[in-house]
Coordinates of C-alpha atoms in Angstrom, one line a residue:
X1 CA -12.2 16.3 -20.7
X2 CA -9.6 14.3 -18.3
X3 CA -10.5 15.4 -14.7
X4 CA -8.3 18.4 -13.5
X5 CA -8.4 19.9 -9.7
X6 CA -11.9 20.8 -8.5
X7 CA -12.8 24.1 -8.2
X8 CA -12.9 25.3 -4.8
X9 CA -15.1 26.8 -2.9
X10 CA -14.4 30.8 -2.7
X11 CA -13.9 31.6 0.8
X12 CA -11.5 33.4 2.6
X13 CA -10.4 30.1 4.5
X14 CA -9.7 28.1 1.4
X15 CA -7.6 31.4 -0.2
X16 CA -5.6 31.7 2.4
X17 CA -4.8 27.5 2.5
X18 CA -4.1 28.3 -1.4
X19 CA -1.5 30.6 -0.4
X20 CA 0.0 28.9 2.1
X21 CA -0.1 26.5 -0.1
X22 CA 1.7 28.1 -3.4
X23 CA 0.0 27.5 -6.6
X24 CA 1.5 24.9 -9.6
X25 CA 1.0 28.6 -11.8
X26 CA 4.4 28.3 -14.1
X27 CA 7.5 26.7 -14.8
X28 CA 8.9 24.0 -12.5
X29 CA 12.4 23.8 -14.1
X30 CA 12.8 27.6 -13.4
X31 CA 13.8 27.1 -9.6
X32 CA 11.9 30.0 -8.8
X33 CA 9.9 28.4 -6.3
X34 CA 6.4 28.8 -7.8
X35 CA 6.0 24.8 -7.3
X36 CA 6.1 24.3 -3.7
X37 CA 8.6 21.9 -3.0
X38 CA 9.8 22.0 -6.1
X39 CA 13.6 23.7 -7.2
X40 CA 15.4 23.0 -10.1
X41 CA 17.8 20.9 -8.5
X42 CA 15.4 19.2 -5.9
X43 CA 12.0 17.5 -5.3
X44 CA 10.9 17.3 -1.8
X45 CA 8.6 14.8 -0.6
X46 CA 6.9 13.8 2.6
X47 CA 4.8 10.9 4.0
X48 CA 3.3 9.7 7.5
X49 CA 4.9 6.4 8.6
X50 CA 4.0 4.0 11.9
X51 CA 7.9 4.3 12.5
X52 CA 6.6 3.2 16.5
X53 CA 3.2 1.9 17.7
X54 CA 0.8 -0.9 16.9
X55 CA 1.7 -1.0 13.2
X56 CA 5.3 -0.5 13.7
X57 CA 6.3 -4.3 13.1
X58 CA 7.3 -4.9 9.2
X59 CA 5.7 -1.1 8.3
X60 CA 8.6 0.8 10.0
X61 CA 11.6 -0.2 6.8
X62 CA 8.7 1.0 4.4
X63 CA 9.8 4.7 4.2
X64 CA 13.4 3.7 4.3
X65 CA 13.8 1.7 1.7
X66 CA 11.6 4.2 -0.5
X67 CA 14.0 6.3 0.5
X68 CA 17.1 3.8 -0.2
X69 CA 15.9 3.8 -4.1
X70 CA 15.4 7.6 -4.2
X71 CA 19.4 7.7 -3.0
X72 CA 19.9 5.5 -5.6
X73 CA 18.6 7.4 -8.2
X74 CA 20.2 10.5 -6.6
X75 CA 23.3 8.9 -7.1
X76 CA 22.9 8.8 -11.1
X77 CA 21.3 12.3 -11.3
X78 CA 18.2 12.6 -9.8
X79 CA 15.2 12.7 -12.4
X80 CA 15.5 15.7 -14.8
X81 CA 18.6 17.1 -13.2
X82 CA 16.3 17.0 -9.9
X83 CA 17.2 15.2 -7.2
X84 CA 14.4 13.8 -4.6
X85 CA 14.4 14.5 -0.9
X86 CA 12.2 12.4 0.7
X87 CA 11.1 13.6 5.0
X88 CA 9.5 10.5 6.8
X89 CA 7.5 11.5 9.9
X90 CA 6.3 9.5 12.8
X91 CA 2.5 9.4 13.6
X92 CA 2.2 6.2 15.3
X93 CA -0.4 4.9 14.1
X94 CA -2.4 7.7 15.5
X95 CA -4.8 9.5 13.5
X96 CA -4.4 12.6 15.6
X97 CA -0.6 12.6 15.3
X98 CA -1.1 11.9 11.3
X99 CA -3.5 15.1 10.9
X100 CA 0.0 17.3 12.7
X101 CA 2.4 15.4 11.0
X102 CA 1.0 16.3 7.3
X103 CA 0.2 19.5 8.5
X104 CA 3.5 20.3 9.1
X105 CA 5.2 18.7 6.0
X106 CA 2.5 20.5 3.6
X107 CA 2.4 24.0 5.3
X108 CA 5.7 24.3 7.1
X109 CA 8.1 22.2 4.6
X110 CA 5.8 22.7 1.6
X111 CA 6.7 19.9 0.1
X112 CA 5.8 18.8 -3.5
X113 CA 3.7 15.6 -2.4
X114 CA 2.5 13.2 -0.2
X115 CA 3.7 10.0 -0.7
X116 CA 3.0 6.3 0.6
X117 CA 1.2 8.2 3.8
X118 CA 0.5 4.8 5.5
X119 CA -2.8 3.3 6.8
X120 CA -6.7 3.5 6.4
X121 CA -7.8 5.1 9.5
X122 CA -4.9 7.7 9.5
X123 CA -4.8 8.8 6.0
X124 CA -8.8 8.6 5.8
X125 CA -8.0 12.0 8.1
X126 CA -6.2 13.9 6.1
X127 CA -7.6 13.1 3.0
X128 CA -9.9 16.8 2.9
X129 CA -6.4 19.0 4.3
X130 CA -4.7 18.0 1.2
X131 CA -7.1 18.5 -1.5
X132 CA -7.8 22.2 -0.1
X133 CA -4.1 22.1 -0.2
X134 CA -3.9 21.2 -3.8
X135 CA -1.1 18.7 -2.6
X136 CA -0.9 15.8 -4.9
X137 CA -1.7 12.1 -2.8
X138 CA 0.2 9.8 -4.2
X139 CA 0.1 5.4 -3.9
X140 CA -1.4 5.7 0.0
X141 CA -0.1 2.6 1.3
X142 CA -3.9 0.9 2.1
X143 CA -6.1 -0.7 0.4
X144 CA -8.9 1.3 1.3
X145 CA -11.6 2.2 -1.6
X146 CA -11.5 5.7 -0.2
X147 CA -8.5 6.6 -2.2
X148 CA -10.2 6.3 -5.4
X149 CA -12.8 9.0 -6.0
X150 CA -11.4 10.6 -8.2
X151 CA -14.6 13.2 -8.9
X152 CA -14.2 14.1 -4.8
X153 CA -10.3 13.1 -4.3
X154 CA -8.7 14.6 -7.7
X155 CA -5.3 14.2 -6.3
X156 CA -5.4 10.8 -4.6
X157 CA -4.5 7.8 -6.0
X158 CA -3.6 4.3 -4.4
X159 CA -1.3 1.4 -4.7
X160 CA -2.5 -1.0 -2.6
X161 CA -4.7 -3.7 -4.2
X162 CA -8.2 -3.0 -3.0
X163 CA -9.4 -4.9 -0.2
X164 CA -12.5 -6.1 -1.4
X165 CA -10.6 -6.8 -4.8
X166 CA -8.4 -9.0 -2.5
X167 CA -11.1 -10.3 -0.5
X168 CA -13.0 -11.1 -3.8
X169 CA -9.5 -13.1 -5.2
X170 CA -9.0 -15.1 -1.5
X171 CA -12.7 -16.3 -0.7
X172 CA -12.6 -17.4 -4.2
X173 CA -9.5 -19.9 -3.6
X174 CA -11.4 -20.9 -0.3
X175 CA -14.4 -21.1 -2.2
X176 CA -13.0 -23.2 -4.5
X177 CA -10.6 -25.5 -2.6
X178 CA -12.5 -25.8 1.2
X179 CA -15.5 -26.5 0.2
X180 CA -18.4 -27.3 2.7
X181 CA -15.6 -26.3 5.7
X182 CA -17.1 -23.3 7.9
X183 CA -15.9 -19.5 6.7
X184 CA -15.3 -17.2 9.9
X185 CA -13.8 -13.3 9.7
X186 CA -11.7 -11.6 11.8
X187 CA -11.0 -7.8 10.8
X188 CA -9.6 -4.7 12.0
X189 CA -13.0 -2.1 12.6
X190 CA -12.5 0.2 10.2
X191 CA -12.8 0.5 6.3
X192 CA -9.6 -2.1 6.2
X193 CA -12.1 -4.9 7.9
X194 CA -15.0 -3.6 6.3
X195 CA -13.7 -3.9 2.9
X196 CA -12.3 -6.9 3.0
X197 CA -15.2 -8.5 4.8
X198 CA -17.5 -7.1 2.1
X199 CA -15.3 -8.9 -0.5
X200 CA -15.0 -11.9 0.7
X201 CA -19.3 -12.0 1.1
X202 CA -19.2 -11.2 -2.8
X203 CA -18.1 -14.6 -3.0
X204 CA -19.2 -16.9 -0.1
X205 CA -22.2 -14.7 1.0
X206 CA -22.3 -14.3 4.9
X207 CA -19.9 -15.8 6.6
X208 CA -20.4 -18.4 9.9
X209 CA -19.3 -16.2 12.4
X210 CA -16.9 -12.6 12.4
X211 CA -15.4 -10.6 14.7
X212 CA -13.2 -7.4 15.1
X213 CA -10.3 -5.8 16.9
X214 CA -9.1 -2.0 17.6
X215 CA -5.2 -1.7 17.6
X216 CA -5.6 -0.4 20.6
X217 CA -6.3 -3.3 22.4
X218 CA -3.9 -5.7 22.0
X219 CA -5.7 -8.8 23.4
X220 CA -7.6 -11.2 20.7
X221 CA -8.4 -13.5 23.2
X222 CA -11.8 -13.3 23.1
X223 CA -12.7 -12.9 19.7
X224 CA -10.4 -16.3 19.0
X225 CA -12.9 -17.7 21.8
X226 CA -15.8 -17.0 19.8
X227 CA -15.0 -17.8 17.0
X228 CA -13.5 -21.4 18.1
X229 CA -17.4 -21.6 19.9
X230 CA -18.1 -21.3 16.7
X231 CA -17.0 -24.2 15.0
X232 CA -14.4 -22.3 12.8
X233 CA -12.8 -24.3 10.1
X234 CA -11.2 -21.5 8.1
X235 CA -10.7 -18.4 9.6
X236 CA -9.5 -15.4 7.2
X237 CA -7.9 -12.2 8.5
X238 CA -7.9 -8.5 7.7
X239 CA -5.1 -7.6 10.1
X240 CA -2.1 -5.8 10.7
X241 CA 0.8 -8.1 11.0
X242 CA 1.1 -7.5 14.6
X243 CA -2.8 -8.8 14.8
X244 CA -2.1 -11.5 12.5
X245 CA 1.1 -12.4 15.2
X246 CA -1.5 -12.3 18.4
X247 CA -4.0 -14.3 16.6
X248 CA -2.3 -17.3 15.8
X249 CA -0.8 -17.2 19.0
X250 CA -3.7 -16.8 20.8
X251 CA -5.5 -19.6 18.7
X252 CA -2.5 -21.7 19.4
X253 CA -2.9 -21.2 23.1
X254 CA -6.5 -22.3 23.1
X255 CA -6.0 -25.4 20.6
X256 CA -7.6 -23.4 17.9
X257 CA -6.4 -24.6 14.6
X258 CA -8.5 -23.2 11.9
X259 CA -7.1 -22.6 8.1
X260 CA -5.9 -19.4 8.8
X261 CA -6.2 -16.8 5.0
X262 CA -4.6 -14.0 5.7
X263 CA -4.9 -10.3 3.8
X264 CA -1.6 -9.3 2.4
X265 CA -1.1 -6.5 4.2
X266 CA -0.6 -9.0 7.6
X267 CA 1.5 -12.0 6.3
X268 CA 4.9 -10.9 5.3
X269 CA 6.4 -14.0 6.7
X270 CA 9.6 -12.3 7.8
X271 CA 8.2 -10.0 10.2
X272 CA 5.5 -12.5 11.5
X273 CA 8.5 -14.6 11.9
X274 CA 10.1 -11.5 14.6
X275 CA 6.7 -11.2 15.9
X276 CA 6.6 -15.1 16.9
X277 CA 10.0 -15.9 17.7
X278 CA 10.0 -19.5 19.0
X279 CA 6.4 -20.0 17.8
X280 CA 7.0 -19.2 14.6
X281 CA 5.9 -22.4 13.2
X282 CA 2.4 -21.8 13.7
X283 CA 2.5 -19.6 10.1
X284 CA 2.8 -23.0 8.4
X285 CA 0.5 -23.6 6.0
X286 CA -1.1 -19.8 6.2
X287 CA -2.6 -19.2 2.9
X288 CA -2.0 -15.6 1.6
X289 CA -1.4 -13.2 -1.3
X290 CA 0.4 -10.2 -2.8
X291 CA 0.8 -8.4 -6.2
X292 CA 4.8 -7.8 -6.2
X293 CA 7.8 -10.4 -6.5
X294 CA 8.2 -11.9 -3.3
X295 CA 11.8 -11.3 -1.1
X296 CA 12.7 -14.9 -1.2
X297 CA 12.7 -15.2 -5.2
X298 CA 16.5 -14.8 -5.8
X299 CA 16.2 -15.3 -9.2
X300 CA 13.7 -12.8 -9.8
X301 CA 15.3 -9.2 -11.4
X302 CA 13.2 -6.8 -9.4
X303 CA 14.7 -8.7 -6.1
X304 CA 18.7 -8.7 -7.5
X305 CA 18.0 -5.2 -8.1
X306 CA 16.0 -4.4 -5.1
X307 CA 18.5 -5.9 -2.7
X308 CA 21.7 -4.2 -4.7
X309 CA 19.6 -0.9 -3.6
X310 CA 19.4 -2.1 -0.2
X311 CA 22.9 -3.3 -0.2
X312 CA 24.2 -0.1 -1.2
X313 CA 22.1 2.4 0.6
X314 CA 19.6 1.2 3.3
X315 CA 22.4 -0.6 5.1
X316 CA 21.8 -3.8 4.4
X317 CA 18.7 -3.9 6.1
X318 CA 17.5 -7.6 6.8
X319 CA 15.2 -8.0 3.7
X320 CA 11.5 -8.7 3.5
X321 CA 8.0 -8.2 1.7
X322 CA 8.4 -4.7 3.2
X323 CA 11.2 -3.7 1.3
X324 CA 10.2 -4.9 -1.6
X325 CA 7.3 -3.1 -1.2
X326 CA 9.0 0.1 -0.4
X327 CA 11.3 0.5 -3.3
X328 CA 8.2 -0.6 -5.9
X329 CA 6.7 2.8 -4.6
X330 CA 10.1 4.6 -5.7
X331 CA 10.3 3.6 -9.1
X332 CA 6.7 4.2 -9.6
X333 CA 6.7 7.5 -8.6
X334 CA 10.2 7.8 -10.4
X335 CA 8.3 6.7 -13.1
X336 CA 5.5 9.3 -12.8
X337 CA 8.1 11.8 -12.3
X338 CA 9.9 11.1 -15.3
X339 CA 6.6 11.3 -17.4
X340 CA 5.6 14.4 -15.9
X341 CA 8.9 16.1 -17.5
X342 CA 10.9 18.5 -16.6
X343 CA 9.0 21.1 -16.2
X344 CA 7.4 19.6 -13.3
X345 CA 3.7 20.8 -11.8
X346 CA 1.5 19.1 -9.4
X347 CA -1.0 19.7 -12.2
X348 CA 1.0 17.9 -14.5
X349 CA 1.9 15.2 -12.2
X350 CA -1.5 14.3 -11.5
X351 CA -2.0 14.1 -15.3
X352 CA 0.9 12.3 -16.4
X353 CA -0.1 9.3 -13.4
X354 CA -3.7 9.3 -15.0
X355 CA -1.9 8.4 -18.5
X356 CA -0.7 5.6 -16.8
X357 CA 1.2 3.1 -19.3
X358 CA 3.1 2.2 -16.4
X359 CA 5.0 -1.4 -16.5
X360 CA 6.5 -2.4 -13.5
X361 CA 7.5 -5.7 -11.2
X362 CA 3.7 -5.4 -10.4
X363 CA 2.0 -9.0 -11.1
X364 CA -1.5 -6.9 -11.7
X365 CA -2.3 -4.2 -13.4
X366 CA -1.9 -0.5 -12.7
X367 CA -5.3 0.4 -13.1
X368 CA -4.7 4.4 -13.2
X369 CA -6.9 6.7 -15.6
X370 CA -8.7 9.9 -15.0
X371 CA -11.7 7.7 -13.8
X372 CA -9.7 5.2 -11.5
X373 CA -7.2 5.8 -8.9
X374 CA -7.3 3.0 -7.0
X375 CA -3.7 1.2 -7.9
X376 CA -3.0 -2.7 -8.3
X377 CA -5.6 -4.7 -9.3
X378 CA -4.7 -8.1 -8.9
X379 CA -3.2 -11.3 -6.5
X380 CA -1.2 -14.0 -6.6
X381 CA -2.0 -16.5 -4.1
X382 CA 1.0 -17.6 -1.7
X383 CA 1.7 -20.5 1.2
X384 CA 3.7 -20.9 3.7
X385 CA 5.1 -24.5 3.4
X386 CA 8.7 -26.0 4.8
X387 CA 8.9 -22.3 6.6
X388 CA 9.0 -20.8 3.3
X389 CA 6.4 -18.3 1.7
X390 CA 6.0 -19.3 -1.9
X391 CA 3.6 -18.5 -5.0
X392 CA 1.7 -20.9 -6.2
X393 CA -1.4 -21.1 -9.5
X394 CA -1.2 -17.9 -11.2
X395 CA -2.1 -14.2 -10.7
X396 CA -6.1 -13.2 -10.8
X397 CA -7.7 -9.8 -10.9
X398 CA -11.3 -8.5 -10.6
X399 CA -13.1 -5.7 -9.5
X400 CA -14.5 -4.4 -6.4
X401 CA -18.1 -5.2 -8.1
X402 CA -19.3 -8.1 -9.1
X403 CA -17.1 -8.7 -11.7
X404 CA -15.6 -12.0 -12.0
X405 CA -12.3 -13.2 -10.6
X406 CA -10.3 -14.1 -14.0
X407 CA -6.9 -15.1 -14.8
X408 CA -4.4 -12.1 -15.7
X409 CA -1.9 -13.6 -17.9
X410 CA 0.5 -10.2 -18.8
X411 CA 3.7 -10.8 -17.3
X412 CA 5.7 -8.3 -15.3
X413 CA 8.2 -6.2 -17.0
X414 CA 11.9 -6.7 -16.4
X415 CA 13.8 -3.8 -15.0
X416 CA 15.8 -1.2 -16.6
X417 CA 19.9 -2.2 -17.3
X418 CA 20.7 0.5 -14.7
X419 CA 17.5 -0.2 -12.7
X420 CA 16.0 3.6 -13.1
X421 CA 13.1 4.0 -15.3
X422 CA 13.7 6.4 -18.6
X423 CA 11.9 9.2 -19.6
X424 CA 8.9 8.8 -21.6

């Protein structure tokens, strides 16, 4: 049988969160308010975004331009007559302002959803709050193998490639193509560094030398120290792209000048680029990846219709990675929203997203089912070359085993004519 919500615990605690909560019980299109969040002429959202704060750099036009497509497809109709509010709170980067924020978008706003709730140690905390909430977690913007256990998490699912997935695909290409050249780590200490640390050691086995940062500290002077003592000749990251900013500056300053491979997640060139200013020549040559068309591919469809979005209703913000990666959330949870119908349940949410069958400007594969939440599964490896970040070979996926890296050859779908999915 496909997996439905767990059955809770009968306690006086968890029936009183289950009322606060409302219950999916009938009929979504009635407008009766049975679905929390849920009307029949609107679909209210939430997420937790580092809007200020260590993460802020890049992460901050996430939410917006999520929010630019949603206005987009207001602007048509909505989904099923429904149109989608979508409330972005502040939590800093701070997992203590994350656990209030959510609290007060699932108890006091009620909304439908959580949506794109951004970063591995934040969300890791409210991960437990909104399954005893029965709130569906939707595409959490890390790529953190916490969001999919699916037997414990019924109601999470991920976007995000997972790290070790995209630590697997990178060490491969330095596997490959540096040879012999001593591997060094640098990662951020939690499940993001962990993660990606343990993928790339699937591939290389222990690395030379590794080190790790807190965001609280915004000083990698001595862990660029080390690992320069070391004898670094590549040094791959697992940063945010404010750490990926202070580490090539730092190297720079101590005449450090490793191959730097950088997670995803920390090399949007655009806002490393801001973060640098006049040093921004030291991302030349940085060896990266991603899973989504990239901002500078003006040929691309997803990118014409991305920045016709932005054009229209995010103010023209300057546009990156970010953005790209903002709207892609949108349309995939326009997608599932559509699929769901219009008689619209967190139940049936939940189930149509486990269907999956969704085609996308992803260059991986959704891998959603009833037994896999965990999102993208795939890279494409990128370089920065002549101050431009470019593709280059093709896209790979593998798993966050020991399966092998392989060649994924299905190419991206092309948008809809009006750029809004259609029902299924």
């Amino acid at each position: 049988m496909r997996r439905i919500w767990s059955a809770l615990a009968v306690t006086a605690l968890v029936a009183a969160a289950a009322g606060c909560s409302g219950d999916d019980g009938g009929g979504g299109s009635g407008g009766g308010g049975s679905v929390p969040g849920v009307t029949a002429t609107d679909i209210l959202v939430g997420t937790h975004m580092p809007l200020t704060g260590p993460a802020a750099a890049g992460y901050s036009k996430i939410a917006p331009a999520t929010k630019a497509y949603f206005d987009y497809v207001n602007a048509s109709g909505g989904v099923h007559g429904r149109k989608i509010t979508y409330k972005i709170m502040d939590d800093t980067y701070n997992p203590a302002t994350t656990q209030q924020v959510v609290r007060e978008l699932v108890l006091q706003d009620k909304v439908f959803a959580i949506l794109n709730g951004l970063g591995t140690p934040t969300h890791t905390g409210v991960l437990d709050f909104l399954k005893t909430n029965r709130v569906p977690d939707l595409f959490v913007a890390s790529g953190s193998r916490s969001w999919d256990q699916p037997d414990k998490y019924p109601g999470t699912f991920g976007f995000n490639v997972d790290y070790t997935v995209e630590g697997k695909i990178l060490a491969t290409h330095v596997k490959t193509t540096m040879a012999g050249k001593k591997v060094c780590f640098l990662g951020q200490d939690d499940d993001f560094g962990r993660d990606a640390l343990a993928g790339i050691e699937k591939i290389l086995g222990p690395v030379a030398a590794k080190q790790s940062y807190v965001t609280s500290n915004p000083n990698v002077g001595p862990q660029m120290g080390a690992l320069k003592q070391a004898g670094c000749q590549v040094v791959m990251l697992a940063t945010v792209p404010g750490f990926t900013a202070l580490s090539l500056g730092t190297a720079a300053k101590i005449a450090f000048k490793p191959q730097f491979v950088v997670s995803q997640v920390g090399a949007d060139l655009g806002t490393l680029t801001k973060q640098l200013g006049a040093a921004a020549p030291l991302t030349e040559g940085l060896i990266s990846d991603n899973y989504l068309p990239l901002s500078n591919d003006e040929a691309n469809p997803w990118i014409q219709l991305y920045k016709k979005v932005n054009a229209a209703h995010n103010g023209n913000a300057e546009f990156d990675n970010n953005i790209v990666y903002g709207m892609s959330v949108g349309y995939l949870f326009v997608q599932s929203l559509q699929a769901a119908g219009k008689d619209l349940t967190r139940e049936g949410l939940i189930s149509a997203i486990e269907k999956n069958g969704f085609q996308g400007p992803g260059l991986a594969p959704l891998r959603f089912s009833a037994d896999d939440h965990s999102g993208y599964g795939g890279m494409q490896l990128s370089r920065v070359e002549g101050g431009k970040q470019t593709y280059f070979g093709q896209p790979f996926e593998t798993d966050e085993g020991d399966g092998p890296v392989s060649a994924y050859t299905t190419p991206p779908a092309a948008p809809p004519a009006n750029g809004i999915p259609a029902a299924s």
